[in-house]
Amino acid sequence: MTAPGDPGVSPRLLRHARGQLVTLAKNGPHVTAATQALVHYPTGAVYSFIPKNACSTLRYSLALANGCIAGPEDWAWIHPNNGTFRASLRELVTAPYTFVVLRCPYARLASVFLDKIVGRYPDFWGLHRLTGDKLDPEKTSFRQFVTTLGKYKALTKNIHWQPQSDFLVYETYDDVFALEQFGTAVEALAARGIAVADARPLTRHGTSHLAQEDGEFADAPIHRLAAMKRQGKVPAHRALYDEALVARVARLYAEDIDLYARLCRAEDMLFPPKAG
């Protein structure tokens, strides 16, 4: 993978195709990644869509560019149409430009907890069923959420917390952007003829519009966190972690942490890997 702005087009070598001696349609890792590869029709560019990584903004931007919606009034169209612009095999291997957005793994996991788990969306109830209904809908904390992901081998049970590396369809991309430096992506994509339209004011999924509270929230129950959100406040992502949770997430998402450290700026992570 190349850093943002590197000239030239990388070879379109599919990351998983040769990993299994089966028909490509039965190659599970490839199918998972290819399902998330979307085409920007005006340019033929392929974007690997990773949930919680500015994905609503980029899917909204593609829907506008691909002539399926007219403007903000139609933004909700993107949610039932995740696969509408899915790349064919030919589009994957002949794409003139490819890009993906990565995110600090610690921040991404905190974001999904504050959104899907605290909000008790279907994602929470799916995890609840996986545990045999052992998650308390009122008292579950971030620590319990992280522990559950490891204990019940749940990392791949939901795309919002599935490792980012699972969604990479290519060995290399022309541009790998960091969500933490998203302004760079907006400028680089504009230069490629891909206009980015910010969907955050429409979806309100993130926490950027809420006041960020410092403190110690690793064991705060979700009923308390939900009450904070109703008051326009939310724990800062860093405040959900203590030393033990940093270590546990580092083990669970080791590949993602290595990926981000190699392809983005390690110092942009909430907890950068220690040298050596």
Coordinates of C-alpha atoms in Angstrom, one line a residue:
M1 CA 0.0 0.0 0.0
T2 CA 1.2 3.5 -0.7
A3 CA 1.0 6.7 1.2
P4 CA -1.5 9.4 0.2
G5 CA -0.5 11.3 -2.9
D6 CA 2.1 8.8 -4.2
P7 CA 2.0 9.0 -8.0
G8 CA 1.2 6.1 -10.3
V9 CA -1.2 3.2 -10.1
S10 CA -0.4 0.2 -8.0
P11 CA -0.8 -3.3 -9.5
R12 CA -4.4 -4.5 -9.0
L13 CA -3.4 -7.7 -7.2
L14 CA -6.3 -9.1 -5.2
R15 CA -5.3 -9.7 -1.6
H16 CA -7.0 -13.0 -0.9
A17 CA -7.7 -14.6 -4.3
R18 CA -4.6 -16.9 -4.3
G19 CA -5.0 -17.8 -0.6
Q20 CA -7.5 -20.6 -1.2
L21 CA -7.6 -23.2 -4.0
V22 CA -11.4 -22.8 -4.5
T23 CA -13.5 -20.8 -6.9
L24 CA -13.3 -17.1 -6.1
A25 CA -17.0 -17.0 -5.2
K26 CA -16.3 -19.5 -2.4
N27 CA -13.2 -17.8 -1.1
G28 CA -14.6 -16.4 2.2
P29 CA -11.9 -13.7 2.9
H30 CA -12.1 -12.4 -0.7
V31 CA -15.9 -12.3 -0.7
T32 CA -15.9 -10.4 2.6
A33 CA -13.5 -7.7 1.2
A34 CA -15.0 -7.6 -2.3
T35 CA -18.5 -7.1 -0.8
Q36 CA -17.2 -3.8 0.6
A37 CA -15.5 -2.5 -2.6
L38 CA -17.7 0.2 -4.2
V39 CA -17.3 2.0 -7.5
H40 CA -17.4 5.7 -8.2
Y41 CA -18.9 5.5 -11.7
P42 CA -17.7 8.8 -13.2
T43 CA -14.1 7.9 -12.6
G44 CA -14.1 4.1 -12.2
A45 CA -12.4 4.5 -8.9
V46 CA -12.8 1.7 -6.3
Y47 CA -13.3 2.6 -2.6
S48 CA -13.0 0.0 0.1
F49 CA -15.8 0.8 2.5
I50 CA -14.9 0.2 6.2
P51 CA -17.7 0.8 8.7
K52 CA -17.1 3.6 11.2
N53 CA -14.4 5.1 9.0
A54 CA -16.3 8.1 7.4
C55 CA -18.3 5.5 5.6
S56 CA -21.6 7.4 5.6
T57 CA -19.9 10.5 4.2
L58 CA -18.2 8.5 1.4
R59 CA -21.3 6.3 0.6
Y60 CA -23.4 9.5 0.5
S61 CA -20.8 11.1 -1.8
L62 CA -20.8 8.0 -4.1
A63 CA -24.6 8.0 -4.2
L64 CA -24.6 11.7 -5.3
A65 CA -21.9 11.1 -7.9
N66 CA -23.5 8.0 -9.3
G67 CA -26.8 9.7 -9.9
C68 CA -29.0 7.8 -7.4
I69 CA -29.9 10.7 -5.1
A70 CA -30.3 14.4 -5.6
G71 CA -29.2 15.9 -2.3
P72 CA -29.4 15.9 1.5
E73 CA -33.1 15.2 1.4
D74 CA -32.3 11.7 0.1
W75 CA -29.4 10.9 2.4
A76 CA -31.2 7.9 4.1
W77 CA -31.1 6.0 0.8
I78 CA -27.6 5.0 1.5
H79 CA -28.4 2.7 4.3
P80 CA -30.4 0.0 2.4
N81 CA -28.1 0.4 -0.5
N82 CA -24.7 -0.6 0.9
G83 CA -24.1 -3.1 -1.9
T84 CA -25.7 -1.1 -4.8
F85 CA -22.3 0.1 -6.2
R86 CA -20.4 -3.1 -5.4
A87 CA -17.5 -3.6 -7.9
S88 CA -17.6 -6.5 -10.3
L89 CA -14.4 -8.6 -10.7
R90 CA -13.6 -6.8 -13.9
E91 CA -14.1 -3.4 -12.1
L92 CA -11.9 -4.5 -9.3
V93 CA -8.9 -5.5 -11.4
T94 CA -9.2 -2.7 -13.9
A95 CA -9.8 0.2 -11.5
P96 CA -7.9 3.3 -12.5
Y97 CA -7.7 4.4 -8.9
T98 CA -8.2 2.8 -5.5
F99 CA -8.4 4.1 -2.0
V100 CA -9.3 3.2 1.5
V101 CA -9.7 5.1 4.8
L102 CA -8.2 3.6 8.0
R103 CA -8.9 4.7 11.5
C104 CA -7.1 4.4 14.9
P105 CA -8.3 1.0 16.1
Y106 CA -8.8 2.2 19.6
A107 CA -10.9 5.2 18.5
R108 CA -12.9 3.0 16.1
L109 CA -13.9 0.6 18.8
A110 CA -14.8 3.4 21.2
S111 CA -16.9 5.0 18.5
V112 CA -18.9 1.8 17.8
F113 CA -19.4 1.3 21.5
L114 CA -20.8 4.8 22.0
D115 CA -23.0 4.5 18.9
K116 CA -24.2 1.0 18.5
I117 CA -23.9 -0.4 22.0
V118 CA -24.9 2.6 24.1
G119 CA -27.7 3.3 21.6
R120 CA -28.8 -0.4 22.0
Y121 CA -29.1 -0.7 18.3
P122 CA -29.6 -4.2 16.7
D123 CA -25.8 -4.6 16.9
F124 CA -26.1 -4.7 20.7
W125 CA -28.9 -7.3 20.7
G126 CA -27.0 -9.5 18.2
L127 CA -24.0 -9.5 20.6
H128 CA -26.5 -10.1 23.5
R129 CA -27.8 -13.2 21.8
L130 CA -24.3 -14.5 21.1
T131 CA -23.5 -14.5 24.8
G132 CA -26.7 -16.4 25.7
D133 CA -28.4 -13.2 26.8
K134 CA -25.7 -12.5 29.4
L135 CA -25.2 -8.8 28.5
D136 CA -27.2 -6.5 30.7
P137 CA -28.9 -3.9 28.6
E138 CA -28.5 -1.3 31.4
K139 CA -25.2 -2.1 33.0
T140 CA -22.9 -3.2 30.2
S141 CA -19.7 -1.2 30.2
F142 CA -17.0 -0.7 27.7
R143 CA -14.8 -3.1 29.6
Q144 CA -17.5 -5.8 29.4
F145 CA -18.0 -5.1 25.7
V146 CA -14.3 -5.6 24.9
T147 CA -14.1 -8.6 27.1
T148 CA -17.2 -10.1 25.3
L149 CA -15.6 -9.6 21.9
G150 CA -12.6 -11.8 23.0
K151 CA -14.4 -14.3 25.1
Y152 CA -17.1 -15.1 22.6
K153 CA -14.9 -14.8 19.5
A154 CA -17.1 -12.1 18.3
L155 CA -14.7 -9.9 16.3
T156 CA -16.2 -11.0 12.9
K157 CA -19.8 -11.2 14.0
N158 CA -20.6 -7.5 13.2
I159 CA -19.0 -5.3 10.5
H160 CA -18.9 -2.3 12.7
W161 CA -16.3 -3.9 15.0
Q162 CA -14.8 -6.4 12.6
P163 CA -11.1 -5.8 12.0
Q164 CA -10.4 -3.2 9.3
S165 CA -7.8 -5.5 7.7
D166 CA -10.7 -7.9 6.8
F167 CA -12.1 -5.3 4.3
L168 CA -9.0 -4.8 2.2
V169 CA -9.5 -6.3 -1.2
Y170 CA -6.2 -5.3 -2.7
E171 CA -2.6 -6.0 -1.8
T172 CA -1.9 -2.3 -2.4
Y173 CA -4.0 0.8 -2.8
D174 CA -3.1 4.0 -4.6
D175 CA -4.1 6.0 -1.5
V176 CA -4.5 4.9 2.1
F177 CA -6.0 7.8 4.1
A178 CA -6.3 8.2 7.9
L179 CA -9.6 9.3 9.3
E180 CA -7.6 11.4 11.8
Q181 CA -6.2 13.4 8.8
F182 CA -9.4 13.3 6.7
G183 CA -8.9 16.8 5.3
T184 CA -6.0 15.3 3.3
A185 CA -8.3 12.7 1.8
V186 CA -10.9 15.3 0.8
E187 CA -8.3 17.3 -1.1
A188 CA -6.6 14.3 -2.7
L189 CA -10.0 12.9 -3.8
A190 CA -11.1 16.2 -5.2
A191 CA -8.0 16.2 -7.3
R192 CA -9.0 12.8 -8.7
G193 CA -12.5 14.1 -9.6
I194 CA -14.2 12.6 -6.5
A195 CA -16.1 15.2 -4.5
V196 CA -16.7 14.5 -0.8
A197 CA -20.0 15.6 0.7
D198 CA -20.0 15.6 4.5
A199 CA -22.9 13.4 5.8
R200 CA -22.3 13.9 9.5
P201 CA -24.9 16.7 10.0
L202 CA -27.4 14.4 8.3
T203 CA -26.7 11.0 10.1
R204 CA -25.7 12.3 13.5
H205 CA -24.0 8.9 14.1
G206 CA -20.7 10.2 15.4
T207 CA -19.9 12.1 18.5
S208 CA -18.2 15.2 17.0
H209 CA -21.3 17.2 17.7
L210 CA -21.3 16.3 21.4
A211 CA -19.1 17.8 24.2
Q212 CA -16.2 15.5 25.0
E213 CA -15.8 14.6 28.7
D214 CA -12.5 13.5 30.2
G215 CA -12.4 11.2 33.2
E216 CA -12.6 7.4 33.8
F217 CA -15.4 5.7 32.0
A218 CA -14.1 2.2 31.4
D219 CA -16.7 0.7 33.8
A220 CA -19.5 3.3 33.3
P221 CA -22.8 1.4 32.6
I222 CA -24.5 2.2 29.3
H223 CA -27.6 3.6 31.0
R224 CA -25.3 6.4 32.4
L225 CA -23.6 6.9 29.1
A226 CA -27.0 7.1 27.3
A227 CA -28.1 9.8 29.8
M228 CA -25.0 11.7 29.1
K229 CA -25.7 11.6 25.4
R230 CA -29.2 13.0 25.9
Q231 CA -27.5 15.9 27.7
G232 CA -25.3 16.5 24.7
K233 CA -22.2 15.0 26.3
V234 CA -20.1 11.8 25.7
P235 CA -16.9 10.4 27.1
A236 CA -13.8 11.2 25.1
H237 CA -12.6 8.1 23.3
R238 CA -9.5 8.0 25.4
A239 CA -11.5 8.2 28.6
L240 CA -13.1 4.8 28.0
Y241 CA -9.7 3.1 28.3
D242 CA -7.4 2.2 31.2
E243 CA -4.0 0.4 30.9
A244 CA -5.6 -3.1 31.0
L245 CA -8.1 -2.2 28.2
V246 CA -5.4 -0.7 26.0
A247 CA -3.4 -4.0 26.3
R248 CA -6.5 -6.1 25.6
V249 CA -7.5 -4.2 22.5
A250 CA -3.9 -4.3 21.3
R251 CA -4.1 -8.1 21.4
L252 CA -7.5 -8.3 19.8
Y253 CA -6.7 -5.9 17.0
A254 CA -3.0 -6.5 16.6
E255 CA -3.2 -6.6 12.8
D256 CA -5.2 -3.4 12.5
I257 CA -2.8 -1.6 14.9
D258 CA 0.2 -2.8 12.8
L259 CA -1.6 -1.8 9.6
Y260 CA -2.3 1.7 10.9
A261 CA 1.2 2.2 12.3
R262 CA 2.8 1.2 8.9
L263 CA 0.5 3.0 6.5
C264 CA -0.7 6.1 8.5
R265 CA 0.9 8.1 11.3
A266 CA 1.4 6.0 14.4
E267 CA 1.4 9.2 16.5
D268 CA -2.3 9.8 15.5
M269 CA -3.4 6.7 17.4
L270 CA -4.9 7.2 20.8
F271 CA -2.2 4.9 22.2
P272 CA 0.7 4.7 19.8
P273 CA 2.8 1.5 19.9
K274 CA 5.9 1.7 22.0
A275 CA 9.2 1.7 20.2
G276 CA 10.8 -1.7 20.3

